[in-house]
Amino acid sequence: MSQATILPPAAAPAPAPGRARGGSEFTPLLRTVREQGLLEHRPGWYARGIAVNILGIAAVVAGIALIGPSWWALPLALPLALLSARVAFVAHDAGHAQITANRKISRIVQLVHANLLLGMSREWWNDKHNRHHAHPNHLDKDPDVAADILVFAEHQTTGREGLRGFLTRHQAWLFFPLTTLEGIALKVYGVQSLLAKDGPCRTRRERLVEGALLLAHFAGYAALLLTLLTPVQALVFALAHQMLFGVHLGMAFAPNHKGMERPDEHADGDSWGHLRRQVLTSRNIRGGALTDWFLGGLNYQVEHHLFPSMPRPHLRLAQPAVRAHCAALGVPYTETGFVDSYRQALGHLHEVGAPLRSEWAE
């Protein structure tokens, strides 16, 4: 596995033998970050970003209204997709309590951004994402690497035939085309979860609130487009918007863990402490302010996984301390360039699909 920057040079990691040592490895770093004030919330920073984003969405809607029922409105699906991704990043951060320590406010912010603005179930996302953070890249415990459309380990390819076999054989080439469905999939999974008797919504009230906001999203989205455009134009605009939104999300999530260490591959992987479990399974992406904006801070995947509640603008500031601490411990800290991160992630998917390609060739 090629890495652009790994500090120190990557060898087979020597995981901590138990939880106690893992905790002691993380504690000094936590103390340093806390003393630097990097865990303090930045509600003002988020409030400005949310306001700018809402104004941007309003400007796109106004643009569609001014253009009227014309195919010239279709290009506005691109800025709307970019703004929708900003909405998703805010919903993600609210779910991690990055915006404020007030749980009620965090819940409201996330409900508005996830359910109302995106049509994505907050409870479904939190349940899935929290399990991912607890056991990143663990095939048996992380839902993000469970065998589905894509597979992430060679043994997951066993028995995949027909359409699934075709997808697995060519999953590296099909990855970005498949991400065009991600925006729609998030909505479908959320609705399915809401309707399921064993879904993550714990009370009838939660289910009603989530359902009402999802219904308001779908009704409002359809009514807005059908009011401003012809039915055919509205359908094409919606598809373009959701497909571009899905690709954007795929670009933000794809490089974070694919091809990185998997705890399930190691006999003592389940005993890794918090620091090693998060650092060894995560990949950072180098870049400046534009990269931070485009990827919503997820380019600091190591820092985000170590400190999930750390406000997004502080992730860059925490990086030097995290990198130095990992170097002192001899724990590989992986960071690579924007383009190379996709090469590595897609290279891993291509490698995983090799057994099925060999069988097919025979």
Tab-separated table of N, CA and C in Angstrom, residues 219-304:
chain	number	residue	atom	x	y	z
A	219	ALA	N	-42.187	16.873	0.169
A	219	ALA	CA	-43.288	17.666	-0.378
A	219	ALA	C	-42.802	19.042	-0.824
A	220	GLY	N	-41.984	19.669	0.003
A	220	GLY	CA	-41.481	20.989	-0.332
A	220	GLY	C	-40.556	20.972	-1.536
A	221	TYR	N	-39.670	19.991	-1.602
A	221	TYR	CA	-38.726	19.869	-2.718
A	221	TYR	C	-39.484	19.681	-4.030
A	222	ALA	N	-40.465	18.764	-4.024
A	222	ALA	CA	-41.240	18.501	-5.239
A	222	ALA	C	-42.075	19.719	-5.628
A	223	ALA	N	-42.713	20.336	-4.652
A	223	ALA	CA	-43.575	21.483	-4.946
A	223	ALA	C	-42.768	22.648	-5.509
A	224	LEU	N	-41.594	22.873	-4.943
A	224	LEU	CA	-40.757	23.978	-5.398
A	224	LEU	C	-40.347	23.789	-6.853
A	225	LEU	N	-39.836	22.607	-7.188
A	225	LEU	CA	-39.373	22.373	-8.554
A	225	LEU	C	-40.532	22.354	-9.544
A	226	LEU	N	-41.647	21.738	-9.155
A	226	LEU	CA	-42.788	21.668	-10.071
A	226	LEU	C	-43.455	23.024	-10.264
A	227	THR	N	-43.297	23.925	-9.295
A	227	THR	CA	-43.838	25.278	-9.423
A	227	THR	C	-42.984	26.123	-10.366
A	228	LEU	N	-41.674	25.920	-10.314
A	228	LEU	CA	-40.751	26.766	-11.075
A	228	LEU	C	-40.386	26.203	-12.445
A	229	LEU	N	-40.525	24.869	-12.622
A	229	LEU	CA	-40.109	24.231	-13.868
A	229	LEU	C	-41.229	23.356	-14.403
A	230	THR	N	-41.084	22.920	-15.650
A	230	THR	CA	-42.035	21.953	-16.184
A	230	THR	C	-41.768	20.604	-15.503
A	231	PRO	N	-42.723	19.681	-15.529
A	231	PRO	CA	-42.513	18.387	-14.875
A	231	PRO	C	-41.253	17.660	-15.348
A	232	VAL	N	-40.998	17.661	-16.656
A	232	VAL	CA	-39.799	16.988	-17.177
A	232	VAL	C	-38.549	17.709	-16.711
A	233	GLN	N	-38.546	19.019	-16.789
A	233	GLN	CA	-37.385	19.794	-16.337
A	233	GLN	C	-37.157	19.592	-14.839
A	234	ALA	N	-38.235	19.541	-14.067
A	234	ALA	CA	-38.109	19.340	-12.619
A	234	ALA	C	-37.492	17.984	-12.326
A	235	LEU	N	-37.912	16.944	-13.053
A	235	LEU	CA	-37.366	15.606	-12.842
A	235	LEU	C	-35.876	15.566	-13.186
A	236	VAL	N	-35.515	16.138	-14.315
A	236	VAL	CA	-34.103	16.137	-14.729
A	236	VAL	C	-33.263	16.956	-13.747
A	237	PHE	N	-33.790	18.093	-13.312
A	237	PHE	CA	-33.057	18.927	-12.349
A	237	PHE	C	-32.837	18.160	-11.049
A	238	ALA	N	-33.886	17.499	-10.554
A	238	ALA	CA	-33.776	16.748	-9.302
A	238	ALA	C	-32.745	15.627	-9.427
A	239	LEU	N	-32.766	14.909	-10.557
A	239	LEU	CA	-31.796	13.832	-10.763
A	239	LEU	C	-30.376	14.377	-10.813
A	240	ALA	N	-30.187	15.476	-11.557
A	240	ALA	CA	-28.847	16.076	-11.654
A	240	ALA	C	-28.372	16.544	-10.282
A	241	HIS	N	-29.254	17.185	-9.543
A	241	HIS	CA	-28.910	17.674	-8.206
A	241	HIS	C	-28.502	16.525	-7.293
A	242	GLN	N	-29.316	15.476	-7.233
A	242	GLN	CA	-29.034	14.355	-6.333
A	242	GLN	C	-27.796	13.577	-6.761
A	243	MET	N	-27.570	13.436	-8.057
A	243	MET	CA	-26.397	12.714	-8.548
A	243	MET	C	-25.113	13.480	-8.242
A	244	LEU	N	-25.124	14.776	-8.475
A	244	LEU	CA	-23.938	15.592	-8.168
A	244	LEU	C	-23.679	15.640	-6.670
A	245	PHE	N	-24.747	15.720	-5.898
A	245	PHE	CA	-24.633	15.694	-4.442
A	245	PHE	C	-24.009	14.377	-3.987
A	246	GLY	N	-24.448	13.268	-4.565
A	246	GLY	CA	-23.896	11.966	-4.214
A	246	GLY	C	-22.420	11.851	-4.536
A	247	VAL	N	-22.021	12.342	-5.703
A	247	VAL	CA	-20.602	12.301	-6.074
A	247	VAL	C	-19.773	13.130	-5.097
A	248	HIS	N	-20.286	14.292	-4.718
A	248	HIS	CA	-19.578	15.140	-3.768
A	248	HIS	C	-19.386	14.412	-2.440
A	249	LEU	N	-20.437	13.777	-1.942
A	249	LEU	CA	-20.315	13.033	-0.687
A	249	LEU	C	-19.326	11.882	-0.843
A	250	GLY	N	-19.364	11.208	-1.984
A	250	GLY	CA	-18.430	10.120	-2.226
A	250	GLY	C	-16.995	10.598	-2.211
A	251	MET	N	-16.753	11.770	-2.773
A	251	MET	CA	-15.396	12.332	-2.773
A	251	MET	C	-14.943	12.688	-1.365
A	252	ALA	N	-15.898	13.055	-0.507
A	252	ALA	CA	-15.552	13.423	0.866
A	252	ALA	C	-15.278	12.205	1.735
A	253	PHE	N	-16.021	11.108	1.476
A	253	PHE	CA	-15.916	9.930	2.349
A	253	PHE	C	-14.973	8.856	1.828
A	254	ALA	N	-14.768	8.777	0.516
A	254	ALA	CA	-14.030	7.656	-0.081
A	254	ALA	C	-12.617	7.468	0.464
A	255	PRO	N	-11.808	8.527	0.590
A	255	PRO	CA	-10.396	8.306	0.936
A	255	PRO	C	-10.148	8.059	2.420
A	256	ASN	N	-11.137	8.198	3.275
A	256	ASN	CA	-10.884	8.280	4.713
A	256	ASN	C	-10.330	7.011	5.337
A	257	HIS	N	-10.816	5.837	4.912
A	257	HIS	CA	-10.419	4.591	5.572
A	257	HIS	C	-10.093	3.445	4.613
A	258	LYS	N	-10.511	3.542	3.365
A	258	LYS	CA	-10.326	2.432	2.436
A	258	LYS	C	-8.847	2.142	2.208
A	259	GLY	N	-8.470	0.887	2.399
A	259	GLY	CA	-7.078	0.487	2.222
A	259	GLY	C	-6.218	0.701	3.441
A	260	MET	N	-6.793	1.208	4.522
A	260	MET	CA	-6.034	1.404	5.752
A	260	MET	C	-6.108	0.134	6.610
A	261	GLU	N	-5.418	0.153	7.760
A	261	GLU	CA	-5.384	-1.022	8.640
A	261	GLU	C	-6.800	-1.438	9.046
A	262	ARG	N	-6.981	-2.755	9.188
A	262	ARG	CA	-8.245	-3.298	9.663
A	262	ARG	C	-7.996	-4.049	10.961
A	263	PRO	N	-8.614	-3.632	12.056
A	263	PRO	CA	-8.405	-4.326	13.337
A	263	PRO	C	-8.731	-5.813	13.272
A	264	ASP	N	-9.729	-6.185	12.449
A	264	ASP	CA	-10.115	-7.594	12.395
A	264	ASP	C	-9.038	-8.473	11.767
A	265	GLU	N	-8.058	-7.855	11.104
A	265	GLU	CA	-6.960	-8.624	10.509
A	265	GLU	C	-5.932	-9.053	11.552
A	266	HIS	N	-5.961	-8.426	12.722
A	266	HIS	CA	-4.972	-8.693	13.760
A	266	HIS	C	-5.619	-9.441	14.919
A	267	ALA	N	-4.895	-10.414	15.448
A	267	ALA	CA	-5.430	-11.232	16.539
A	267	ALA	C	-5.807	-10.385	17.742
A	268	ASP	N	-5.050	-9.318	17.996
A	268	ASP	CA	-5.328	-8.461	19.154
A	268	ASP	C	-5.927	-7.118	18.734
A	269	GLY	N	-6.494	-7.076	17.521
A	269	GLY	CA	-7.043	-5.816	17.021
A	269	GLY	C	-8.140	-5.233	17.888
A	270	ASP	N	-8.946	-6.103	18.493
A	270	ASP	CA	-10.036	-5.611	19.332
A	270	ASP	C	-9.533	-4.977	20.624
A	271	SER	N	-8.266	-5.225	20.963
A	271	SER	CA	-7.728	-4.663	22.197
A	271	SER	C	-6.949	-3.374	21.948
A	272	TRP	N	-6.884	-2.930	20.703
A	272	TRP	CA	-6.201	-1.670	20.441
A	272	TRP	C	-6.842	-0.556	21.265
A	273	GLY	N	-6.018	0.318	21.791
A	273	GLY	CA	-6.534	1.471	22.507
A	273	GLY	C	-7.129	2.487	21.542
A	274	HIS	N	-7.770	3.493	22.098
A	274	HIS	CA	-8.459	4.495	21.284
A	274	HIS	C	-7.520	5.133	20.268
A	275	LEU	N	-6.328	5.513	20.669
A	275	LEU	CA	-5.430	6.216	19.763
A	275	LEU	C	-5.069	5.361	18.562
A	276	ARG	N	-4.606	4.141	18.796
A	276	ARG	CA	-4.197	3.289	17.675
A	276	ARG	C	-5.388	2.872	16.819
A	277	ARG	N	-6.509	2.608	17.444
A	277	ARG	CA	-7.690	2.199	16.685
A	277	ARG	C	-8.116	3.290	15.700
A	278	GLN	N	-7.999	4.541	16.094
A	278	GLN	CA	-8.436	5.640	15.233
A	278	GLN	C	-7.357	6.075	14.246
A	279	VAL	N	-6.101	6.122	14.689
A	279	VAL	CA	-5.022	6.620	13.837
A	279	VAL	C	-4.663	5.616	12.745
A	280	LEU	N	-4.531	4.349	13.113
A	280	LEU	CA	-4.085	3.347	12.146
A	280	LEU	C	-5.111	3.067	11.061
A	281	THR	N	-6.361	3.380	11.325
A	281	THR	CA	-7.422	3.085	10.354
A	281	THR	C	-7.808	4.293	9.508
A	282	SER	N	-7.169	5.446	9.726
A	282	SER	CA	-7.602	6.689	9.081
A	282	SER	C	-6.515	7.293	8.209
A	283	ARG	N	-6.939	8.004	7.185
A	283	ARG	CA	-6.027	8.663	6.244
A	283	ARG	C	-6.393	10.140	6.123
A	284	ASN	N	-5.411	11.009	6.295
A	284	ASN	CA	-5.622	12.443	6.102
A	284	ASN	C	-5.303	12.846	4.669
A	285	ILE	N	-5.843	13.985	4.265
A	285	ILE	CA	-5.571	14.538	2.937
A	285	ILE	C	-4.985	15.933	3.103
A	286	ARG	N	-3.816	16.138	2.521
A	286	ARG	CA	-3.188	17.458	2.596
A	286	ARG	C	-3.958	18.464	1.744
A	287	GLY	N	-3.828	19.728	2.106
A	287	GLY	CA	-4.472	20.778	1.325
A	287	GLY	C	-4.645	22.033	2.152
A	288	GLY	N	-5.153	23.061	1.510
A	288	GLY	CA	-5.362	24.327	2.184
A	288	GLY	C	-6.818	24.589	2.479
A	289	ALA	N	-7.173	25.871	2.491
A	289	ALA	CA	-8.530	26.276	2.853
A	289	ALA	C	-9.575	25.708	1.893
A	290	LEU	N	-9.229	25.622	0.595
A	290	LEU	CA	-10.188	25.105	-0.385
A	290	LEU	C	-10.486	23.632	-0.126
A	291	THR	N	-9.440	22.856	0.197
A	291	THR	CA	-9.636	21.442	0.511
A	291	THR	C	-10.490	21.291	1.761
A	292	ASP	N	-10.204	22.122	2.779
A	292	ASP	CA	-10.995	22.089	4.015
A	292	ASP	C	-12.464	22.356	3.727
A	293	TRP	N	-12.721	23.337	2.860
A	293	TRP	CA	-14.104	23.700	2.531
A	293	TRP	C	-14.770	22.596	1.735
A	294	PHE	N	-14.080	22.090	0.718
A	294	PHE	CA	-14.680	21.110	-0.178
A	294	PHE	C	-14.977	19.797	0.539
A	295	LEU	N	-14.100	19.390	1.445
A	295	LEU	CA	-14.264	18.111	2.133
A	295	LEU	C	-14.880	18.268	3.523
A	296	GLY	N	-15.268	19.473	3.877
A	296	GLY	CA	-15.968	19.687	5.142
A	296	GLY	C	-15.151	19.338	6.371
A	297	GLY	N	-13.826	19.447	6.281
A	297	GLY	CA	-12.968	19.125	7.418
A	297	GLY	C	-12.687	17.643	7.564
A	298	LEU	N	-13.319	16.797	6.746
A	298	LEU	CA	-13.093	15.356	6.852
A	298	LEU	C	-11.733	14.946	6.304
A	299	ASN	N	-11.030	15.901	5.708
A	299	ASN	CA	-9.652	15.636	5.273
A	299	ASN	C	-8.728	15.499	6.480
A	300	TYR	N	-9.187	15.937	7.660
A	300	TYR	CA	-8.457	15.701	8.918
A	300	TYR	C	-9.103	14.510	9.617
A	301	GLN	N	-9.105	13.386	8.935
A	301	GLN	CA	-9.837	12.226	9.425
A	301	GLN	C	-9.229	11.670	10.709
A	302	VAL	N	-7.899	11.725	10.812
A	302	VAL	CA	-7.234	11.235	12.022
A	302	VAL	C	-7.672	12.046	13.229
A	303	GLU	N	-7.569	13.364	13.102
A	303	GLU	CA	-7.933	14.240	14.218
A	303	GLU	C	-9.420	14.134	14.534
A	304	HIS	N	-10.249	14.034	13.492
A	304	HIS	CA	-11.695	13.920	13.729
A	304	HIS	C	-12.034	12.647	14.481
